[in-house]
Coordinates of C-alpha atoms in Angstrom, one line a residue:
M588 CA 0.1 0.0 0.0
S589 CA 1.5 3.2 -1.2
Y590 CA 1.4 6.3 1.0
D591 CA 2.9 9.6 0.0
P592 CA 2.9 12.0 2.8
R593 CA 1.8 15.6 2.3
G594 CA 4.6 18.1 2.5
D595 CA 5.3 21.8 1.8
H596 CA 7.5 22.6 -1.2
G597 CA 9.1 25.8 -1.9
A598 CA 12.1 28.1 -1.1
P599 CA 12.7 31.7 -0.6
G600 CA 13.3 33.6 -3.9
G601 CA 11.6 33.4 -7.2
H602 CA 10.2 36.0 -9.5
D603 CA 7.9 37.5 -6.8
G604 CA 10.7 39.4 -4.9
G605 CA 11.9 36.7 -2.4
N606 CA 8.5 35.8 -1.1
F607 CA 8.0 32.3 0.1
V608 CA 6.1 30.2 -2.3
R609 CA 4.3 27.2 -0.7
A610 CA 2.9 24.7 -3.0
R611 CA 0.5 22.0 -1.8
G612 CA 2.0 18.6 -1.4
R613 CA 0.6 15.5 -3.0
R614 CA -2.4 13.9 -1.3
P615 CA -1.7 10.7 0.8
V616 CA -2.9 7.6 -1.2
T617 CA -3.4 4.1 0.1
D618 CA -3.6 1.9 -3.1
Y619 CA -4.1 -1.8 -2.6
G620 CA -3.8 -2.6 -6.3
S621 CA -0.1 -3.5 -6.4
T622 CA -0.4 -5.7 -3.2
L623 CA -3.2 -7.7 -4.6
A624 CA -1.5 -8.1 -7.9
H625 CA 1.7 -9.2 -6.2
W626 CA -0.3 -11.8 -4.2
I627 CA -2.3 -13.1 -7.1
R628 CA 0.9 -13.4 -9.1
N629 CA 2.7 -15.5 -6.5
R630 CA -0.2 -17.4 -4.7
Q631 CA -0.6 -21.1 -4.8
P632 CA -2.9 -23.6 -3.0
R633 CA -2.7 -23.6 0.8
S634 CA -1.7 -27.3 0.8
R635 CA 1.5 -26.2 -0.7
G636 CA 2.1 -23.2 1.4
G637 CA -0.3 -20.7 0.0
F638 CA 2.3 -18.3 -1.2
R639 CA 5.7 -18.6 -2.8
G640 CA 6.8 -14.8 -2.9
E641 CA 9.3 -12.9 -0.7
A642 CA 8.3 -13.0 2.9
E643 CA 7.7 -9.6 4.5
R644 CA 10.4 -8.2 6.8
P645 CA 10.5 -5.2 9.1
S646 CA 12.5 -3.0 6.7
A647 CA 11.3 -0.2 4.4
S648 CA 12.7 -2.2 1.4
Y649 CA 10.0 -4.8 1.8
I650 CA 7.1 -2.3 1.2
V651 CA 6.7 -4.0 -2.2
D652 CA 6.2 -7.3 -0.5
M653 CA 3.2 -6.4 1.6
L654 CA 0.3 -8.6 1.4
P655 CA -3.4 -8.1 1.7
P656 CA -5.4 -9.7 4.7
L657 CA -6.7 -12.2 2.3
A658 CA -3.1 -13.6 1.8
R659 CA -2.6 -14.0 5.6
V660 CA -5.9 -15.3 7.0
T661 CA -4.0 -17.1 9.9
N662 CA -2.0 -14.0 10.9
P663 CA -4.4 -11.2 12.1
A664 CA -1.8 -9.3 14.0
D665 CA -0.5 -7.9 10.8
S666 CA -3.9 -6.5 10.0
V667 CA -4.2 -4.4 13.3
P668 CA -4.6 -0.7 12.1
T669 CA -2.1 1.2 14.0
K670 CA -1.3 4.0 11.5
H671 CA -3.4 7.1 11.1
L672 CA -3.9 7.6 7.3
H673 CA -6.1 10.8 7.0
S674 CA -8.7 12.8 8.6
S675 CA -11.7 14.1 6.5
L676 CA -14.0 16.9 7.6
N677 CA -16.8 18.8 5.7
K678 CA -16.9 22.4 5.2
I679 CA -19.9 22.7 7.6
K680 CA -19.0 20.3 10.3
H681 CA -21.6 18.0 12.0
P682 CA -21.2 14.9 14.2
V683 CA -20.8 11.9 12.1
N684 CA -23.2 9.2 13.2
V685 CA -22.6 6.4 10.8
V686 CA -19.7 5.3 8.3
R687 CA -20.2 2.7 5.7
W688 CA -18.0 1.6 3.0
T689 CA -19.7 1.0 -0.4
P690 CA -19.9 -2.6 -1.4
E691 CA -17.1 -2.4 -3.8
G692 CA -14.9 -0.5 -1.5
R693 CA -14.1 2.5 -3.7
R694 CA -15.7 5.1 -1.4
L695 CA -16.9 5.6 2.2
L696 CA -20.4 6.8 2.8
T697 CA -20.9 9.0 6.0
A698 CA -24.2 10.2 7.5
S699 CA -24.3 13.1 9.8
S700 CA -26.6 14.6 12.4
S701 CA -27.6 17.2 9.8
G702 CA -29.3 14.5 7.6
E703 CA -26.5 14.7 5.0
F704 CA -24.7 12.0 3.0
T705 CA -21.0 12.6 2.2
L706 CA -19.0 10.4 -0.1
W707 CA -15.2 10.2 0.4
N708 CA -12.8 8.6 -2.0
G709 CA -11.5 5.3 -0.7
T710 CA -7.9 5.6 -1.7
G711 CA -7.1 9.4 -1.7
F712 CA -9.8 10.1 1.2
N713 CA -10.8 13.3 -0.6
F714 CA -14.3 14.8 -0.7
E715 CA -16.4 13.6 -3.7
T716 CA -20.0 14.7 -3.2
I717 CA -22.7 15.7 -0.5
M718 CA -26.4 15.5 -0.6
Q719 CA -29.2 16.2 1.8
A720 CA -30.7 12.9 2.4
H721 CA -32.9 13.3 5.4
D722 CA -34.5 16.4 7.2
V723 CA -33.0 15.3 10.5
A724 CA -30.2 13.2 12.0
I725 CA -29.5 9.9 10.2
R726 CA -29.1 7.2 12.7
A727 CA -28.5 4.0 10.7
L728 CA -27.4 2.8 7.2
A729 CA -27.3 -0.7 5.8
Y730 CA -26.3 -2.0 2.5
S731 CA -28.0 -5.1 1.0
H732 CA -26.1 -8.4 0.5
S733 CA -26.6 -8.1 -3.3
D734 CA -25.1 -4.6 -3.2
D735 CA -28.0 -3.3 -5.1
W736 CA -29.8 -1.2 -2.4
L737 CA -29.0 1.1 0.6
I738 CA -31.7 1.8 3.3
S739 CA -31.3 4.6 5.8
A740 CA -33.3 5.7 8.9
D741 CA -33.3 9.0 10.7
H742 CA -34.4 10.4 14.1
D743 CA -38.1 10.8 13.1
G744 CA -38.5 7.1 12.3
I745 CA -38.5 7.5 8.5
I746 CA -36.9 4.9 6.4
K747 CA -35.7 5.6 2.9
Y748 CA -34.7 3.3 0.0
W749 CA -31.7 4.3 -2.0
Q750 CA -30.2 2.9 -5.2
P751 CA -26.3 2.8 -5.6
N752 CA -26.4 6.1 -7.5
F753 CA -28.4 7.6 -4.4
N754 CA -31.7 7.8 -6.2
N755 CA -34.4 7.7 -3.6
V756 CA -37.1 5.5 -4.7
Q757 CA -39.1 5.0 -1.5
V758 CA -39.9 6.7 1.8
I759 CA -41.9 4.9 4.6
Q760 CA -42.7 5.8 8.1
G761 CA -41.3 2.8 10.1
H762 CA -41.6 4.1 13.7
T763 CA -42.7 7.2 15.5
D764 CA -39.7 7.4 17.6
P765 CA -36.0 7.5 16.5
I766 CA -34.6 4.3 14.7
R767 CA -31.4 3.5 16.3
D768 CA -30.3 0.5 14.0
L769 CA -31.4 -1.7 11.1
A770 CA -30.1 -4.9 9.3
F771 CA -30.8 -6.8 6.2
S772 CA -31.9 -10.5 6.1
P773 CA -29.6 -13.0 4.5
N774 CA -31.6 -13.0 1.2
D775 CA -32.4 -9.3 1.3
S776 CA -36.1 -9.9 1.2
K777 CA -36.7 -8.4 4.6
F778 CA -34.9 -6.0 7.2
V779 CA -35.3 -5.4 10.8
T780 CA -35.3 -2.0 12.6
A781 CA -34.7 -1.2 16.4
S782 CA -36.4 1.9 17.8
D783 CA -36.7 4.0 20.9
D784 CA -40.3 2.7 21.2
S785 CA -38.8 -0.5 22.7
S786 CA -39.9 -2.6 19.8
L787 CA -38.2 -4.2 16.7
K788 CA -40.1 -4.3 13.4
I789 CA -39.6 -6.8 10.5
F790 CA -40.5 -5.1 7.1
D791 CA -41.0 -6.8 3.8
F792 CA -38.5 -4.9 1.5
A793 CA -40.4 -5.1 -1.7
G794 CA -43.7 -4.0 -0.2
G795 CA -42.3 -1.6 2.3
V796 CA -44.7 -2.6 4.9
A797 CA -44.2 -3.9 8.5
E798 CA -45.0 -7.6 8.7
S799 CA -44.4 -8.3 12.3
T800 CA -43.3 -6.5 15.5
L801 CA -40.9 -8.0 18.2
T802 CA -41.9 -6.9 21.7
G803 CA -40.2 -7.8 24.9
H804 CA -37.8 -5.2 25.7
G805 CA -38.6 -3.0 28.8
W806 CA -36.8 0.2 27.4
D807 CA -35.4 1.7 24.2
A808 CA -34.0 -0.8 21.6
K809 CA -30.7 0.6 20.7
S810 CA -29.2 -2.0 18.4
C811 CA -30.1 -5.0 16.2
D812 CA -28.5 -7.4 13.7
W813 CA -29.6 -10.2 11.5
H814 CA -27.4 -13.4 11.3
P815 CA -25.6 -13.5 7.9
T816 CA -26.8 -17.1 7.3
K817 CA -29.5 -18.0 9.7
G818 CA -33.0 -16.8 10.6
L819 CA -31.8 -15.2 13.8
I820 CA -32.1 -11.7 15.0
V821 CA -30.4 -10.1 18.0
S822 CA -31.3 -6.9 19.7
G823 CA -29.9 -4.9 22.6
S824 CA -31.8 -2.5 24.7
K825 CA -31.4 0.2 27.4
D826 CA -32.9 -2.3 29.8
H827 CA -29.4 -4.0 29.9
L828 CA -30.6 -7.2 28.1
V829 CA -29.6 -8.9 24.8
K830 CA -32.3 -10.8 23.3
L831 CA -32.3 -13.4 20.3
W832 CA -35.4 -13.7 18.2
D833 CA -36.9 -16.1 15.7
P834 CA -38.2 -13.9 12.9
R835 CA -40.6 -16.5 11.8
T836 CA -42.6 -16.9 14.9
Q837 CA -41.7 -13.5 16.5
R838 CA -40.8 -15.4 19.7
C839 CA -37.9 -14.5 21.9
L840 CA -35.5 -17.6 21.9
T841 CA -33.3 -16.5 24.9
T842 CA -32.2 -13.5 26.7
L843 CA -28.5 -12.9 27.5
H844 CA -27.6 -11.4 30.8
G845 CA -24.1 -10.1 31.6
H846 CA -24.1 -6.4 31.0
K847 CA -24.9 -3.9 33.8
N848 CA -25.8 -0.9 31.7
T849 CA -27.3 0.1 28.4
I850 CA -26.3 -2.0 25.3
T851 CA -24.9 0.2 22.7
K852 CA -24.0 -2.3 19.8
T853 CA -24.7 -5.9 18.9
S854 CA -23.1 -7.6 16.0
F855 CA -22.7 -11.1 14.5
E856 CA -19.4 -12.3 13.3
R857 CA -19.5 -12.6 9.5
V858 CA -16.8 -15.3 8.8
M859 CA -17.6 -18.3 10.9
G860 CA -21.0 -17.1 12.2
W861 CA -20.7 -18.6 15.6
C862 CA -20.0 -15.6 17.8
L863 CA -22.0 -12.5 18.8
A864 CA -20.2 -9.3 20.1
T865 CA -22.1 -6.8 22.3
S866 CA -20.9 -3.6 23.9
A867 CA -22.3 -1.5 26.7
R868 CA -21.9 1.6 28.8
D869 CA -20.5 -0.7 31.6
Q870 CA -17.0 -0.2 30.1
T871 CA -16.9 -3.8 28.8
A872 CA -17.7 -5.8 25.6
R873 CA -18.6 -9.5 25.6
I874 CA -18.3 -12.2 23.1
F875 CA -21.2 -14.9 23.1
D876 CA -21.1 -18.2 21.5
I877 CA -24.6 -18.9 20.0
R878 CA -24.1 -22.6 20.2
M879 CA -23.9 -22.5 23.9
M880 CA -25.9 -19.4 24.4
R881 CA -23.4 -17.9 26.9
D882 CA -20.4 -15.4 27.1
I883 CA -17.0 -16.8 26.3
C884 CA -14.8 -13.7 26.3
L885 CA -15.0 -10.4 28.4
L886 CA -13.2 -7.6 26.7
R887 CA -11.7 -5.3 29.2
G888 CA -9.4 -2.3 29.1
H889 CA -11.7 0.7 28.4
E890 CA -11.8 3.4 31.1
K891 CA -15.1 4.8 29.7
D892 CA -18.2 3.5 28.2
I893 CA -17.9 1.5 24.8
S894 CA -20.0 3.2 22.1
T895 CA -19.5 0.9 19.2
L896 CA -17.7 -2.2 17.8
A897 CA -16.8 -3.9 14.4
W898 CA -15.7 -7.2 13.4
H899 CA -12.9 -7.6 10.8
P900 CA -14.3 -9.0 7.5
I901 CA -11.4 -11.5 7.0
H902 CA -10.1 -12.5 10.5
S903 CA -12.8 -13.8 12.7
N904 CA -10.8 -13.3 16.0
L905 CA -10.0 -9.5 15.3
L906 CA -12.5 -7.1 16.9
S907 CA -12.3 -3.3 17.1
T908 CA -14.1 -1.2 19.7
G909 CA -14.7 2.6 20.0
G910 CA -15.0 4.4 23.4
S911 CA -17.1 7.3 24.5
E912 CA -14.0 9.3 25.1
G913 CA -12.5 8.7 21.6
S914 CA -10.3 5.8 22.3
L915 CA -9.9 2.9 19.7
F916 CA -8.9 -0.5 20.9
H917 CA -8.2 -3.6 18.9
Y918 CA -8.6 -7.2 20.5
L919 CA -7.4 -10.6 19.3
L920 CA -9.7 -13.1 21.0
D921 CA -7.1 -15.8 21.1
E922 CA -4.5 -13.7 22.8
P923 CA -5.4 -12.6 26.3
N924 CA -2.7 -10.0 26.6
T925 CA -3.0 -10.0 30.3
P926 CA -1.2 -7.0 32.0
A927 CA 1.7 -7.6 34.4
G928 CA 0.4 -8.5 38.0
Q929 CA -2.9 -10.0 36.9
A930 CA -3.8 -13.6 36.8
T931 CA -4.4 -15.1 33.3
S932 CA -7.7 -16.6 32.8
S933 CA -8.1 -19.7 30.8
A934 CA -10.4 -20.2 27.7
V935 CA -14.0 -21.5 28.2
Y936 CA -13.3 -24.3 25.8
E937 CA -10.4 -25.5 27.6
S938 CA -12.5 -26.1 30.9
S939 CA -13.9 -29.5 31.9
D940 CA -17.5 -27.9 32.1
P941 CA -17.7 -25.1 29.5
L942 CA -21.3 -24.2 30.6
T943 CA -20.2 -23.2 34.0
A944 CA -16.7 -21.9 33.5
P945 CA -16.2 -18.1 33.8
A946 CA -15.7 -15.9 30.7
Q947 CA -12.1 -15.4 29.7
S948 CA -10.8 -11.9 30.2
I949 CA -9.2 -10.4 27.0
F950 CA -7.2 -7.2 27.0
P951 CA -6.5 -5.0 23.9
T952 CA -3.8 -6.0 21.7
H953 CA -3.3 -2.3 20.5
K954 CA -4.5 0.9 22.0
L955 CA -5.1 4.1 20.3
S956 CA -6.1 6.3 23.3
F957 CA -6.4 9.5 21.5
A958 CA -7.9 8.5 18.3
H959 CA -10.7 11.0 18.6
D960 CA -11.6 14.0 20.8
F961 CA -15.0 12.8 21.5
A962 CA -17.1 9.6 21.4
I963 CA -16.7 7.2 18.3
W964 CA -20.2 6.5 17.0
S965 CA -19.4 4.2 14.3
L966 CA -16.7 1.8 13.0
D967 CA -16.5 0.1 9.5
W968 CA -13.8 -2.1 7.9
H969 CA -12.9 -1.9 4.2
P970 CA -14.2 -5.0 2.4
L971 CA -10.7 -6.0 1.9
G972 CA -9.9 -5.6 5.5
H973 CA -6.9 -3.2 5.1
I974 CA -8.5 0.1 6.2
L975 CA -10.8 0.9 9.2
A976 CA -12.8 4.1 9.2
S977 CA -14.2 5.8 12.3
G978 CA -16.9 8.5 12.6
S979 CA -16.9 10.4 15.7
N980 CA -18.8 13.2 17.8
D981 CA -15.8 15.5 17.1
R982 CA -17.1 15.9 13.5
I983 CA -14.2 14.2 11.9
T984 CA -13.9 10.9 10.0
R985 CA -10.6 9.1 10.3
F986 CA -9.1 6.3 8.3
W987 CA -6.6 3.8 9.9
S988 CA -4.3 1.0 8.4
R989 CA -1.4 -1.0 9.4
G990 CA 2.0 0.5 9.4
R991 CA 4.5 -0.2 6.6
P992 CA 7.4 -2.5 7.1
G993 CA 10.1 -0.8 9.3
E994 CA 7.9 2.0 10.7
T995 CA 8.1 2.3 14.4
D996 CA 7.5 6.0 14.9
V997 CA 3.7 5.5 14.5
F998 CA 3.5 4.4 18.0
Q999 CA 4.7 7.8 19.3
D1000 CA 2.3 10.0 17.4
R1001 CA -0.4 12.1 19.1
Y1002 CA -3.0 9.4 18.5
H1003 CA -1.1 7.0 20.7
I1004 CA 0.3 9.2 23.5
G1005 CA -1.6 12.5 23.2
E1006 CA -0.7 16.0 21.8
A1007 CA 1.3 17.1 24.8
A1008 CA 3.5 14.1 25.0
A1009 CA 4.0 13.8 21.2
E1010 CA 5.0 17.5 21.0
A1011 CA 7.4 17.0 24.0
Q1012 CA 9.0 14.1 22.2
G1013 CA 9.1 16.1 18.9
T1014 CA 6.8 13.6 16.9
W1015 CA 4.2 16.3 16.4
D1016 CA 4.3 20.0 15.8
R1017 CA 1.3 22.0 17.1
R1018 CA 1.8 24.8 14.6
G1019 CA 2.4 22.3 11.8
G1020 CA -0.5 20.5 12.7
R1021 CA -2.6 23.4 12.5
R1022 CA -1.2 24.4 9.1
Q1023 CA -1.8 20.8 7.7
R1024 CA -5.4 21.1 9.2
Q1025 CA -5.9 24.4 7.4
E1026 CA -4.5 23.0 4.3
E1027 CA -6.8 20.0 4.5
E1028 CA -9.8 22.2 5.0
E1029 CA -9.0 24.3 2.0
Q1030 CA -8.5 21.2 -0.1
E1031 CA -11.9 19.9 1.0
L1032 CA -13.4 23.2 0.1
E1033 CA -11.9 23.1 -3.4
D1034 CA -13.1 19.5 -3.8
E1035 CA -16.5 20.3 -2.6
A1036 CA -16.7 23.3 -4.9
E1037 CA -15.6 21.1 -7.8
G1038 CA -18.0 18.3 -6.9
L1039 CA -20.9 20.8 -7.0
V1040 CA -19.9 22.0 -10.3
D1041 CA -19.7 18.3 -11.7
Q1042 CA -23.2 17.8 -10.4
K1043 CA -24.4 20.8 -12.5
M1044 CA -26.4 22.3 -9.7
P1045 CA -28.2 25.5 -10.9
L1046 CA -26.8 28.7 -9.3
K1047 CA -29.2 30.9 -7.5
Q1048 CA -29.9 34.0 -9.5
L1049 CA -31.7 37.1 -8.2
A1050 CA -34.1 38.1 -11.0
N1051 CA -35.6 41.0 -9.1
S1052 CA -34.2 44.4 -9.4
F1053 CA -34.9 48.0 -9.4
P1054 CA -36.6 48.7 -12.8
G1055 CA -36.2 52.2 -14.5
L1056 CA -33.0 53.2 -12.5
P1057 CA -30.0 53.6 -14.7
G1058 CA -27.0 51.7 -13.6
L1059 CA -28.9 49.6 -10.9
S1060 CA -30.4 46.9 -13.0
G1061 CA -29.8 43.2 -11.9
G1062 CA -28.5 41.7 -9.0
I1063 CA -30.2 44.0 -6.3
P1064 CA -32.9 42.4 -4.3
L1065 CA -36.1 44.0 -3.6
P1066 CA -37.1 44.8 -0.1
P1067 CA -39.8 42.5 1.4
Q1068 CA -43.4 43.3 0.8
I1069 CA -45.4 45.3 3.3
P1070 CA -49.1 44.3 3.8
G1071 CA -51.3 46.8 2.1
V1072 CA -48.4 48.5 0.1
G1073 CA -47.4 47.9 -3.4
A1074 CA -49.1 46.7 -6.7
A1075 CA -50.3 43.5 -5.2
S1076 CA -52.3 45.4 -2.6
A1077 CA -54.7 46.7 -5.3
A1078 CA -56.1 43.2 -5.9
V1079 CA -55.8 41.9 -2.3
P1080 CA -56.8 44.6 0.2
G1081 CA -54.8 44.7 3.5
P1082 CA -56.2 44.4 7.0
P1083 CA -58.3 47.5 8.2
I1084 CA -56.4 50.1 10.3
P1085 CA -57.6 50.2 13.8
F1086 CA -57.7 53.9 14.1
P1087 CA -59.2 56.6 11.8
M1088 CA -57.0 58.5 9.5
P1089 CA -57.5 62.3 9.5
G1090 CA -58.9 63.4 6.2
A1091 CA -59.7 60.0 4.9
A1092 CA -63.3 60.5 4.8
T1093 CA -63.0 63.7 2.8
G1094 CA -60.4 62.7 0.4
P1095 CA -56.6 62.2 0.0
L1096 CA -54.3 63.9 2.6
P1097 CA -53.2 67.4 1.7
L1098 CA -49.5 68.0 0.9
P1099 CA -47.5 70.1 3.3
G1100 CA -46.7 73.7 2.3
G1101 CA -49.4 73.9 -0.1
L1102 CA -47.8 72.0 -2.8
D1103 CA -49.7 71.1 -5.8
P1104 CA -49.5 67.5 -6.9
S1105 CA -50.4 68.3 -10.4
N1106 CA -47.4 71.0 -10.7
P1107 CA -44.3 69.2 -9.4
A1108 CA -41.4 71.5 -8.1
D1109 CA -38.8 72.8 -10.5
F1110 CA -35.2 71.7 -9.4
A1111 CA -33.6 74.7 -11.3
K1112 CA -35.7 77.2 -9.3
I1113 CA -34.9 75.5 -6.0
A1114 CA -31.1 75.6 -7.0
E1115 CA -31.4 79.3 -7.9
M1116 CA -33.2 80.1 -4.6
M1117 CA -30.5 78.3 -2.5
Q1118 CA -27.7 80.0 -4.4
K1119 CA -29.4 83.5 -3.7
A1120 CA -29.6 82.6 0.0
G1121 CA -25.9 81.5 0.0
L1122 CA -26.6 77.9 0.7
P1123 CA -24.5 75.1 -0.7
P1124 CA -26.2 72.7 -3.1
P1125 CA -27.6 69.5 -1.6
P1126 CA -25.1 66.5 -1.3
P1127 CA -25.6 63.5 -3.4
P1128 CA -27.5 60.6 -1.9
P1129 CA -25.4 58.3 0.6
G1130 CA -23.4 55.6 -1.2
M1131 CA -23.5 57.3 -4.5
L1132 CA -19.9 58.5 -4.2
S1133 CA -17.8 55.7 -2.8
Q1134 CA -14.0 55.6 -2.3
G1135 CA -13.4 54.4 -5.7
G1136 CA -15.7 57.1 -7.2
F1137 CA -19.2 56.8 -8.7
V1138 CA -19.2 56.3 -12.5
P1139 CA -22.4 57.8 -14.0
P1140 CA -24.2 55.7 -16.6
P1141 CA -23.9 56.8 -20.3
N1142 CA -25.9 59.8 -21.5
F1143 CA -26.2 61.1 -18.0
A1144 CA -27.5 64.8 -17.9
V1145 CA -26.9 67.0 -14.8
P1146 CA -30.2 68.9 -13.8
P1147 CA -30.2 72.5 -14.6
G1148 CA -28.9 74.7 -11.8
F1149 CA -26.7 72.1 -10.2
P1150 CA -22.8 72.2 -10.5
P1151 CA -21.1 69.7 -12.8
P1152 CA -19.7 66.6 -11.0
P1153 CA -15.9 66.3 -10.7
P1154 CA -14.1 64.0 -13.2
F1155 CA -14.3 60.4 -12.2
A1156 CA -11.5 58.0 -12.0
Q1157 CA -11.4 55.1 -14.3
G1158 CA -11.2 51.5 -12.7
G1159 CA -12.0 52.9 -9.3
V1160 CA -8.6 54.3 -8.5
D1161 CA -8.5 57.3 -6.2
M1162 CA -7.0 60.2 -7.9
Q1163 CA -5.5 63.5 -6.6
A1164 CA -4.7 66.8 -8.0
D1165 CA -1.3 68.4 -7.7
G1166 CA -0.3 72.2 -7.8
N1167 CA -0.2 72.3 -11.6
A1168 CA -3.8 71.0 -11.8
N1169 CA -2.6 67.7 -13.2
R1170 CA -4.4 64.6 -11.7
R1171 CA -2.1 61.8 -10.3
R1172 CA -2.6 58.5 -8.6
A1173 CA -3.0 58.7 -4.7
P1174 CA -0.5 56.7 -2.6
L1175 CA -1.6 53.1 -1.8
P1176 CA -2.4 52.3 1.9
S1177 CA 0.6 51.0 3.8
Q1178 CA 0.4 47.8 5.7
E1179 CA 3.5 48.5 7.8
E1180 CA 1.6 50.2 10.7
S1181 CA -0.9 47.4 11.0
L1182 CA 2.0 44.7 10.8
R1183 CA 3.8 46.6 13.7
M1184 CA 0.5 46.5 15.8
E1185 CA 0.1 42.7 15.1
Q1186 CA 3.8 42.0 16.0
K1187 CA 3.3 44.0 19.3
K1188 CA 0.5 41.4 20.0
G1189 CA 2.9 38.6 19.4
N1190 CA 1.7 37.7 15.9
Y1191 CA 3.8 37.3 12.8
T1192 CA 7.0 37.4 14.6
R1193 CA 8.7 34.5 12.8
V1194 CA 10.1 34.6 9.4
R1195 CA 8.5 32.0 7.1

């Protein structure tokens, strides 16, 4: 997987008088094409070793020999994502509630609390497009197993059907309360939803109607999942219970006890299909064996609540969890990783009585204690298993992958040891981090603008303008309509005035000073009278003469009696007259004084 870090290129000097020219570095790209081609070229049957190419070693020269997770099914430790690849954020930032990779793995779809879908490129992680999918926060997303459909649910209980090109074809009211989770059946003919009304509903996908309702939870249903190959549904609720359901008879098969707080996530393992993972707000996650209907592993290590989890798509014993404080932990279920000073517990399967043996405690294989600033709401693995995407309440979507051969400094970055410790060790520069963040935001702005242009969205044009005024046509909006005033008021009379108007019964109001409306005033006479009285002529209306000068429209005639206007500068440049009556350009404003004021405040003191 190639990864080109972003850098600043440029040096003092150049054609612009010694100013520093900073060019944007290349965007980091994670490309899996070369690794897959290398594996396909050198693979062989597993009975003969499975791979005859060069073995990977911890050196940078072996980057070309990296293998995808499919080539090392029995070695999940090489797939643990320890390296931060990229942080993606929108121009208008909102908490990211759900992240889902598209079925082909080319893009990542994120759903935010503002009801928007955002698509990110799967290799360059740049912005591709954004659309308003729902009116309120989106709570759940699910792709069908056939990769032909996408369903989404929001905080108002509305469910929408989407085609892969994000064409909305169906809208149904699933629940009256927020829908927290949903999942497709193995053959995509039905799907199940979990809602805050404490019930689960099974919908017929083709008809868009609820066929049955699963009731039994005593509080909000927070999560649900459908087994990948069996007619089995799992649900987790705020009542601390995990229930397994038969979708045919709507009967609760069993209730799994073990958690002591709200269940936040339930998920079946997709490779073997024998395990069920649950997480809760009691700082633990549990692995249940559905053949024994009991917990076999207790995942410990989190200091705060666990908000979500995700199984690896290739390795059935690799599980990732996200905490409410922003931590990201990875567990290998066959490696306890017991800390020093604690007794190592044995596996349930090794006990003489597996039904009564206590669950084995598993500690994280790898910790990213500072992966996000706030709670991680969603995790999702790339279909090939080499990239993990995380969406958080800090409004950022981050991508994680394994480190390249020979990379050891990734364990000392700010996501592992924090910003303060990383800055003290010199592995992270706070100012450089701000600059990189600003560059990424600028790049996302450019990508979003280009994406909207590619979508050929019509630009909003203001058709209203002041008619009849020279030089003010187009682009100036009209003031809002006042009831009872304007042309529209002739046809639709306004509300009656609650008090009598003087003179309304006898006719129109008289004009002040005895002015005759049929004989308008003569501006030339008014100017002559003001000249005799020694008064200066009236000033022009405010805003007509700006700093750059007001250029009159063509064929503009000055009313009789008014002095001619001064000559106007071309191009809006202020001009001054010298002693010889020659007009010259005024000096440009200097920025030295403002720069000195900023430097006194401590800004702009370092030479770039």
